[in-house]
Tab-separated table of C-alpha atoms in Angstrom:
chain	number	residue	atom	x	y	z
A	1	UNK	CA	145.576	24.611	164.236
A	2	UNK	CA	148.472	26.048	166.051
A	3	UNK	CA	151.692	24.428	164.961
A	4	UNK	CA	152.922	24.473	168.492
A	5	UNK	CA	150.317	21.801	169.497
A	6	UNK	CA	151.834	19.537	166.830
A	7	UNK	CA	155.278	20.273	168.069
A	8	UNK	CA	154.228	19.518	171.706
A	9	UNK	CA	152.875	16.134	170.700
A	10	UNK	CA	155.849	15.210	168.608
A	11	UNK	CA	158.085	16.163	171.421
A	12	UNK	CA	156.117	13.996	173.848
A	13	UNK	CA	156.380	11.013	171.408
A	14	UNK	CA	160.108	11.457	171.009
A	15	UNK	CA	160.724	11.856	174.720
A	16	UNK	CA	158.326	9.137	176.021
A	17	UNK	CA	157.170	11.069	179.051
A	18	UNK	CA	156.015	14.529	179.949
A	19	UNK	CA	158.875	14.905	182.477
A	20	UNK	CA	161.548	14.276	179.891
A	21	UNK	CA	159.747	16.292	177.344
A	22	UNK	CA	159.647	19.280	179.742
A	23	UNK	CA	163.426	18.775	180.465
A	24	UNK	CA	164.286	18.619	176.805
A	25	UNK	CA	162.248	21.602	175.701
A	26	UNK	CA	162.288	23.816	178.814
A	27	UNK	CA	158.447	23.997	178.625
A	28	UNK	CA	156.574	23.315	181.824
A	29	UNK	CA	154.950	19.871	182.015
A	30	UNK	CA	151.542	21.586	182.695
A	31	UNK	CA	151.784	23.530	179.457
A	32	UNK	CA	152.730	20.490	177.373
A	33	UNK	CA	149.887	18.605	178.924
A	34	UNK	CA	147.368	21.326	178.067
A	35	UNK	CA	148.761	21.557	174.468
A	36	UNK	CA	148.401	17.829	173.867
A	37	UNK	CA	144.846	17.900	175.398
A	38	UNK	CA	143.886	20.878	173.025
A	39	UNK	CA	145.249	18.961	169.983
A	40	UNK	CA	143.079	16.014	170.915
A	41	UNK	CA	140.061	18.306	171.303
A	42	UNK	CA	140.556	19.830	167.891
A	43	UNK	CA	141.211	16.480	166.222
A	44	UNK	CA	138.227	14.914	168.003
A	45	UNK	CA	140.265	11.718	168.933
A	46	UNK	CA	142.381	10.459	171.853
A	47	UNK	CA	146.024	10.378	170.907
A	48	UNK	CA	147.522	9.099	174.160
A	49	UNK	CA	146.435	6.845	176.990
A	50	UNK	CA	147.363	8.324	180.384
A	51	UNK	CA	148.393	6.233	183.293
A	52	UNK	CA	150.170	6.876	186.569
A	53	UNK	CA	153.526	5.658	185.166
A	54	UNK	CA	153.558	6.563	181.516
A	55	UNK	CA	151.693	7.855	178.372
A	56	UNK	CA	151.173	5.481	175.575
A	57	UNK	CA	150.051	6.472	171.993
A	58	UNK	CA	146.821	5.172	170.676
A	59	UNK	CA	146.538	3.925	167.139
A	60	UNK	CA	145.395	7.314	166.050
A	61	UNK	CA	148.278	8.779	168.056
A	62	UNK	CA	150.807	6.651	166.216
A	63	UNK	CA	149.406	7.679	162.881
A	64	UNK	CA	149.276	11.318	163.735
A	65	UNK	CA	152.866	11.151	165.092
A	66	UNK	CA	154.114	9.899	161.774
A	67	UNK	CA	152.398	12.780	159.978
A	68	UNK	CA	153.558	15.258	162.557
A	69	UNK	CA	157.163	14.308	162.166
A	70	UNK	CA	156.911	14.582	158.459
A	71	UNK	CA	155.217	18.004	158.747
A	72	UNK	CA	157.832	19.428	160.994
A	73	UNK	CA	160.620	18.244	158.717
A	74	UNK	CA	158.858	19.960	155.683
A	75	UNK	CA	158.407	23.061	157.795
A	76	UNK	CA	162.120	23.275	158.668
A	77	UNK	CA	163.123	22.533	155.023
A	78	UNK	CA	160.736	25.242	153.822
A	79	UNK	CA	162.001	27.800	156.311
A	80	UNK	CA	165.620	27.098	155.342
A	81	UNK	CA	164.671	27.521	151.668
A	82	UNK	CA	162.753	30.730	152.489
A	83	UNK	CA	165.746	32.045	154.473
A	84	UNK	CA	168.118	31.291	151.703
A	85	UNK	CA	165.846	32.938	149.078
A	86	UNK	CA	165.462	36.086	151.185
A	87	UNK	CA	169.176	36.288	151.756
A	88	UNK	CA	169.721	36.038	147.949
A	89	UNK	CA	167.174	38.815	147.348
A	90	UNK	CA	168.793	41.041	149.879
A	91	UNK	CA	172.015	40.591	148.185
A	92	UNK	CA	170.469	41.214	144.793
A	93	UNK	CA	171.140	37.792	143.431
A	94	UNK	CA	167.630	36.503	143.053
A	95	UNK	CA	163.935	37.485	142.792
A	96	UNK	CA	162.292	39.664	140.274
A	97	UNK	CA	162.870	43.122	138.829
A	98	UNK	CA	160.064	45.038	136.887
A	99	UNK	CA	161.044	48.004	134.756
A	100	UNK	CA	158.571	50.338	133.048
A	101	UNK	CA	159.802	52.635	130.292
A	102	UNK	CA	158.713	55.030	127.508
A	103	UNK	CA	158.606	53.403	124.102
A	104	UNK	CA	161.653	55.153	122.627
A	105	UNK	CA	163.918	53.782	125.527
A	106	UNK	CA	162.688	50.216	125.141
A	107	UNK	CA	164.450	48.528	122.257
A	108	UNK	CA	166.845	51.362	121.845
A	109	UNK	CA	168.478	51.197	125.216
A	110	UNK	CA	166.816	49.092	127.956
A	111	UNK	CA	166.627	45.786	126.034
A	112	UNK	CA	170.533	45.893	126.051
A	113	UNK	CA	170.570	46.954	129.671
A	114	UNK	CA	168.225	44.132	130.774
A	115	UNK	CA	170.439	41.675	128.853
A	116	UNK	CA	173.513	42.985	130.599
A	117	UNK	CA	171.880	42.893	133.879
A	118	UNK	CA	170.758	39.317	133.403
A	119	UNK	CA	174.314	38.385	132.476
A	120	UNK	CA	175.443	39.582	135.893
A	121	UNK	CA	172.394	38.360	137.861
A	122	UNK	CA	171.169	35.129	136.217
A	123	UNK	CA	168.758	34.267	139.084
A	124	UNK	CA	166.963	37.587	138.766
A	125	UNK	CA	163.775	37.436	136.475
A	126	UNK	CA	163.380	40.768	134.645
A	127	UNK	CA	160.145	42.279	133.238
A	128	UNK	CA	160.365	45.204	130.805
A	129	UNK	CA	156.935	46.873	130.246
A	130	UNK	CA	156.053	49.767	128.102
A	131	UNK	CA	154.087	52.721	129.613
A	132	UNK	CA	150.738	53.933	128.404
A	133	UNK	CA	149.419	50.602	127.211
A	134	UNK	CA	146.155	49.099	128.320
A	135	UNK	CA	147.945	46.263	130.180
A	136	UNK	CA	150.874	48.504	131.505
A	137	UNK	CA	151.510	48.183	135.255
A	138	UNK	CA	150.970	51.219	137.416
A	139	UNK	CA	154.065	53.281	138.072
A	140	UNK	CA	153.867	52.703	141.873
A	141	UNK	CA	153.794	48.985	141.452
A	142	UNK	CA	157.113	48.546	139.470
A	143	UNK	CA	160.658	48.688	140.727
A	144	UNK	CA	161.732	51.419	138.306
A	145	UNK	CA	160.362	53.720	135.641
A	146	UNK	CA	162.712	55.142	133.018
A	147	UNK	CA	161.328	58.201	131.460
A	148	UNK	CA	161.738	61.716	130.192
A	149	UNK	CA	158.758	63.203	132.098
A	150	UNK	CA	158.580	61.948	135.643
A	151	UNK	CA	155.199	61.789	137.217
A	152	UNK	CA	154.385	64.290	139.924
A	153	UNK	CA	153.659	61.914	142.809
A	154	UNK	CA	154.864	62.641	146.302
A	155	UNK	CA	155.917	59.089	147.216
A	156	UNK	CA	158.171	58.615	144.199
A	157	UNK	CA	161.888	59.764	143.751
A	158	UNK	CA	162.993	61.008	140.279
A	159	UNK	CA	166.751	60.620	139.894
A	160	UNK	CA	168.126	62.416	136.829
A	161	UNK	CA	170.445	60.388	134.847
A	162	UNK	CA	171.472	62.691	132.039
A	163	UNK	CA	170.357	64.727	129.017
A	164	UNK	CA	169.975	63.621	125.381
A	165	UNK	CA	170.708	66.005	122.590
A	166	UNK	CA	167.980	66.721	119.992
A	167	UNK	CA	168.560	67.740	116.218
A	168	UNK	CA	166.319	68.216	113.217
A	169	UNK	CA	166.122	65.342	110.742
A	170	UNK	CA	164.688	64.663	107.282
A	171	UNK	CA	164.863	61.778	104.791
A	172	UNK	CA	166.556	61.984	101.404
A	173	UNK	CA	163.132	61.411	100.018
A	174	UNK	CA	161.768	64.498	101.594
A	175	UNK	CA	164.843	66.610	100.799
A	176	UNK	CA	164.698	65.544	97.091
A	177	UNK	CA	161.603	67.492	96.708
A	178	UNK	CA	162.368	70.421	99.088
A	179	UNK	CA	165.455	72.660	99.182
A	180	UNK	CA	167.376	71.879	102.377
A	181	UNK	CA	167.125	74.805	104.702
A	182	UNK	CA	170.432	76.753	105.123
A	183	UNK	CA	169.289	78.952	108.098
A	184	UNK	CA	166.402	78.550	110.651
A	185	UNK	CA	164.305	81.157	108.810
A	186	UNK	CA	164.143	78.765	105.783
A	187	UNK	CA	162.010	76.312	107.841
A	188	UNK	CA	159.034	78.385	106.973
A	189	UNK	CA	159.084	76.704	103.563
A	190	UNK	CA	158.898	73.241	105.050
A	191	UNK	CA	156.336	71.014	106.821
A	192	UNK	CA	157.017	69.060	110.008
A	193	UNK	CA	156.039	65.864	111.801
A	194	UNK	CA	155.959	66.499	115.391
A	195	UNK	CA	155.739	64.707	118.799
A	196	UNK	CA	152.468	65.963	120.260
A	197	UNK	CA	153.518	66.503	123.867
A	198	UNK	CA	156.661	68.406	122.879
A	199	UNK	CA	154.678	71.010	120.940
A	200	UNK	CA	151.531	71.054	123.285
A	201	UNK	CA	151.053	74.521	124.808
A	202	UNK	CA	153.970	76.053	123.212
A	203	UNK	CA	154.342	78.700	120.606
A	204	UNK	CA	156.738	76.574	118.630
A	205	UNK	CA	159.888	74.584	118.818
A	206	UNK	CA	162.835	76.496	120.347
A	207	UNK	CA	166.014	76.013	118.376
A	208	UNK	CA	169.392	76.916	119.872
A	209	UNK	CA	172.448	77.690	118.018
A	210	UNK	CA	175.978	78.528	119.129
A	211	UNK	CA	175.215	82.229	119.635
A	212	UNK	CA	171.469	82.713	118.864
A	213	UNK	CA	168.075	81.104	119.245
A	214	UNK	CA	165.082	80.809	116.964
A	215	UNK	CA	161.459	79.798	117.492
A	216	UNK	CA	160.033	77.584	114.634
A	217	UNK	CA	156.331	77.447	114.438
A	218	UNK	CA	155.953	74.544	112.061
A	219	UNK	CA	153.308	73.704	109.569
A	220	UNK	CA	152.322	70.232	110.797
A	221	UNK	CA	151.768	67.527	108.314
A	222	UNK	CA	151.302	64.809	111.027
A	223	UNK	CA	151.782	64.327	114.730
A	224	UNK	CA	151.897	61.419	117.124
A	225	UNK	CA	152.471	60.539	120.677
A	226	UNK	CA	155.112	57.877	119.846
A	227	UNK	CA	158.770	58.298	118.960
A	228	UNK	CA	158.890	55.190	116.788
A	229	UNK	CA	155.928	56.445	114.686
A	230	UNK	CA	157.506	60.023	114.495
A	231	UNK	CA	160.747	58.513	113.107
A	232	UNK	CA	158.756	56.339	110.673
A	233	UNK	CA	156.925	59.456	109.411
A	234	UNK	CA	160.269	61.149	108.983
A	235	UNK	CA	161.780	58.162	107.127
A	236	UNK	CA	158.746	58.056	104.934
A	237	UNK	CA	159.447	61.694	103.828
A	238	UNK	CA	156.355	63.384	105.449
A	239	UNK	CA	158.404	66.226	106.870
A	240	UNK	CA	161.201	67.462	109.217
A	241	UNK	CA	161.278	66.023	112.627
A	242	UNK	CA	162.956	67.001	115.880
A	243	UNK	CA	164.412	63.682	117.285
A	244	UNK	CA	167.025	62.542	119.824
A	245	UNK	CA	170.390	62.179	118.221
A	246	UNK	CA	170.881	58.652	119.717
A	247	UNK	CA	167.639	57.594	118.361
A	248	UNK	CA	168.450	58.556	114.779
A	249	UNK	CA	172.243	57.678	114.747
A	250	UNK	CA	171.826	54.274	113.070
A	251	UNK	CA	169.576	55.703	110.289
A	252	UNK	CA	171.981	58.631	109.681
A	253	UNK	CA	174.828	56.146	109.339
A	254	UNK	CA	172.780	53.955	107.011
A	255	UNK	CA	171.687	57.021	104.890
A	256	UNK	CA	168.034	56.805	105.745
A	257	UNK	CA	168.042	60.170	107.501
A	258	UNK	CA	170.026	63.309	107.342
A	259	UNK	CA	170.639	66.125	109.877
A	260	UNK	CA	168.977	69.302	108.867
A	261	UNK	CA	170.629	72.668	110.023
A	262	UNK	CA	173.644	71.111	111.763
A	263	UNK	CA	174.635	73.116	114.818
A	264	UNK	CA	171.021	73.899	115.687
A	265	UNK	CA	169.384	71.874	118.380
A	266	UNK	CA	166.024	71.814	120.248
A	267	UNK	CA	165.840	71.434	123.996
A	268	UNK	CA	167.607	68.399	125.293
A	269	UNK	CA	165.586	65.455	126.566
A	270	UNK	CA	166.106	64.812	130.294
A	271	UNK	CA	166.217	61.102	131.392
A	272	UNK	CA	165.077	60.104	134.867
A	273	UNK	CA	164.973	56.846	136.884
A	274	UNK	CA	161.713	57.045	138.962
A	275	UNK	CA	161.263	54.650	141.907
A	276	UNK	CA	159.795	54.371	145.440
A	277	UNK	CA	162.209	55.414	148.074
A	278	UNK	CA	161.726	52.197	150.015
A	279	UNK	CA	162.331	50.040	146.959
A	280	UNK	CA	165.809	51.608	146.524
A	281	UNK	CA	166.793	49.628	149.656
A	282	UNK	CA	166.994	46.544	147.536
A	283	UNK	CA	170.489	45.833	146.079
A	284	UNK	CA	169.077	44.548	142.787
A	285	UNK	CA	167.325	47.872	142.065
A	286	UNK	CA	170.323	50.038	143.083
A	287	UNK	CA	172.572	47.906	140.981
A	288	UNK	CA	170.225	48.264	137.921
A	289	UNK	CA	169.983	52.056	138.376
A	290	UNK	CA	173.733	52.484	138.886
A	291	UNK	CA	174.221	50.358	135.708
A	292	UNK	CA	171.944	52.601	133.658
A	293	UNK	CA	173.563	55.748	134.946
A	294	UNK	CA	176.968	54.489	134.035
A	295	UNK	CA	175.824	53.631	130.525
A	296	UNK	CA	173.629	56.541	129.647
A	297	UNK	CA	176.504	58.294	127.889
A	298	UNK	CA	176.897	55.204	125.641
A	299	UNK	CA	173.257	55.128	124.589
A	300	UNK	CA	174.106	56.007	120.951
A	301	UNK	CA	176.532	53.109	120.689
A	302	UNK	CA	174.050	50.745	122.344
A	303	UNK	CA	171.254	51.630	119.919
A	304	UNK	CA	171.501	49.137	116.956
A	305	UNK	CA	167.977	48.988	115.540
A	306	UNK	CA	167.912	50.712	112.168
A	307	UNK	CA	164.840	51.931	110.500
A	308	UNK	CA	164.832	52.051	106.687
A	309	UNK	CA	162.429	53.786	104.282
A	310	UNK	CA	162.835	51.038	101.776
A	311	UNK	CA	160.828	51.409	98.523
A	312	UNK	CA	157.527	53.177	98.341
A	313	UNK	CA	154.765	50.513	97.946
A	314	UNK	CA	152.641	50.520	94.751
A	315	UNK	CA	149.740	52.918	94.822
A	316	UNK	CA	151.614	55.577	96.694
A	317	UNK	CA	150.981	54.153	100.179
A	318	UNK	CA	153.235	54.575	103.122
A	319	UNK	CA	156.662	53.180	103.206
A	320	UNK	CA	157.566	50.160	105.472
A	321	UNK	CA	158.076	50.982	109.148
A	322	UNK	CA	161.429	50.846	110.922
A	323	UNK	CA	162.644	47.339	111.754
A	324	UNK	CA	163.010	47.004	115.469
């Protein structure tokens, strides 16, 4: 049913006649008459009694008029509420924001960023999802994807935010049983735990010093596709690992990890914010990305979750995982 038919009937009841209704609305009498007749046809009941002098509502007409008035009030209230909400969304003060991220950026960085964003935008509901999980949302359905390897999709924009330095790390437990390397060539006497994708298709890990470079082809004790697991392996003493400095800073400070070969680093980790170009028109997304870009250099200070190797369980099993 067209809402205009209800509006025409309510207008007629308010005005008391077709002539007055036409004057008040600017709609021709013939049009109003056809609309009321069409409404009666759809309802299957007569709403008004027509005479030469006036139109009188029937019992059904009086009942429908009451409902019609209420309906139009609700419609106006709903439209006003929708208008206010849309204006809030346009200003970035309301709505929802969904962020997808790789696991090593989740608790280490983005949890703090989401908290800071909510403090500034309390009416925006934020969702932080981890990529590569069975229930993870598709990249093209979220507002923003923070990652180190942007997907090659033509409709997405990958904005570089910065680079994160990498170093080699080992736990005191591992170094207690292996002489710490003094130069890159000494790494031949050690085993490694590696992130699968950083080693895939490469001859080895490229180490860069101040004036030289060295390719380390590690003897792999264990590999994984998750940074938290890689750091756990390293804390547990399984081998040397190449990890982002910000990611290991709390463990280094707590004594759980040590830098191996200070001054030698692997390739830095690039950080990108990936989003659909049209979504960037929303103020709330621009504000979120700008906030991340402004804080990326503080990532080491923002990461407070410390992993500890603890004591080895009885039976020689693995040590406890890092606390997140």
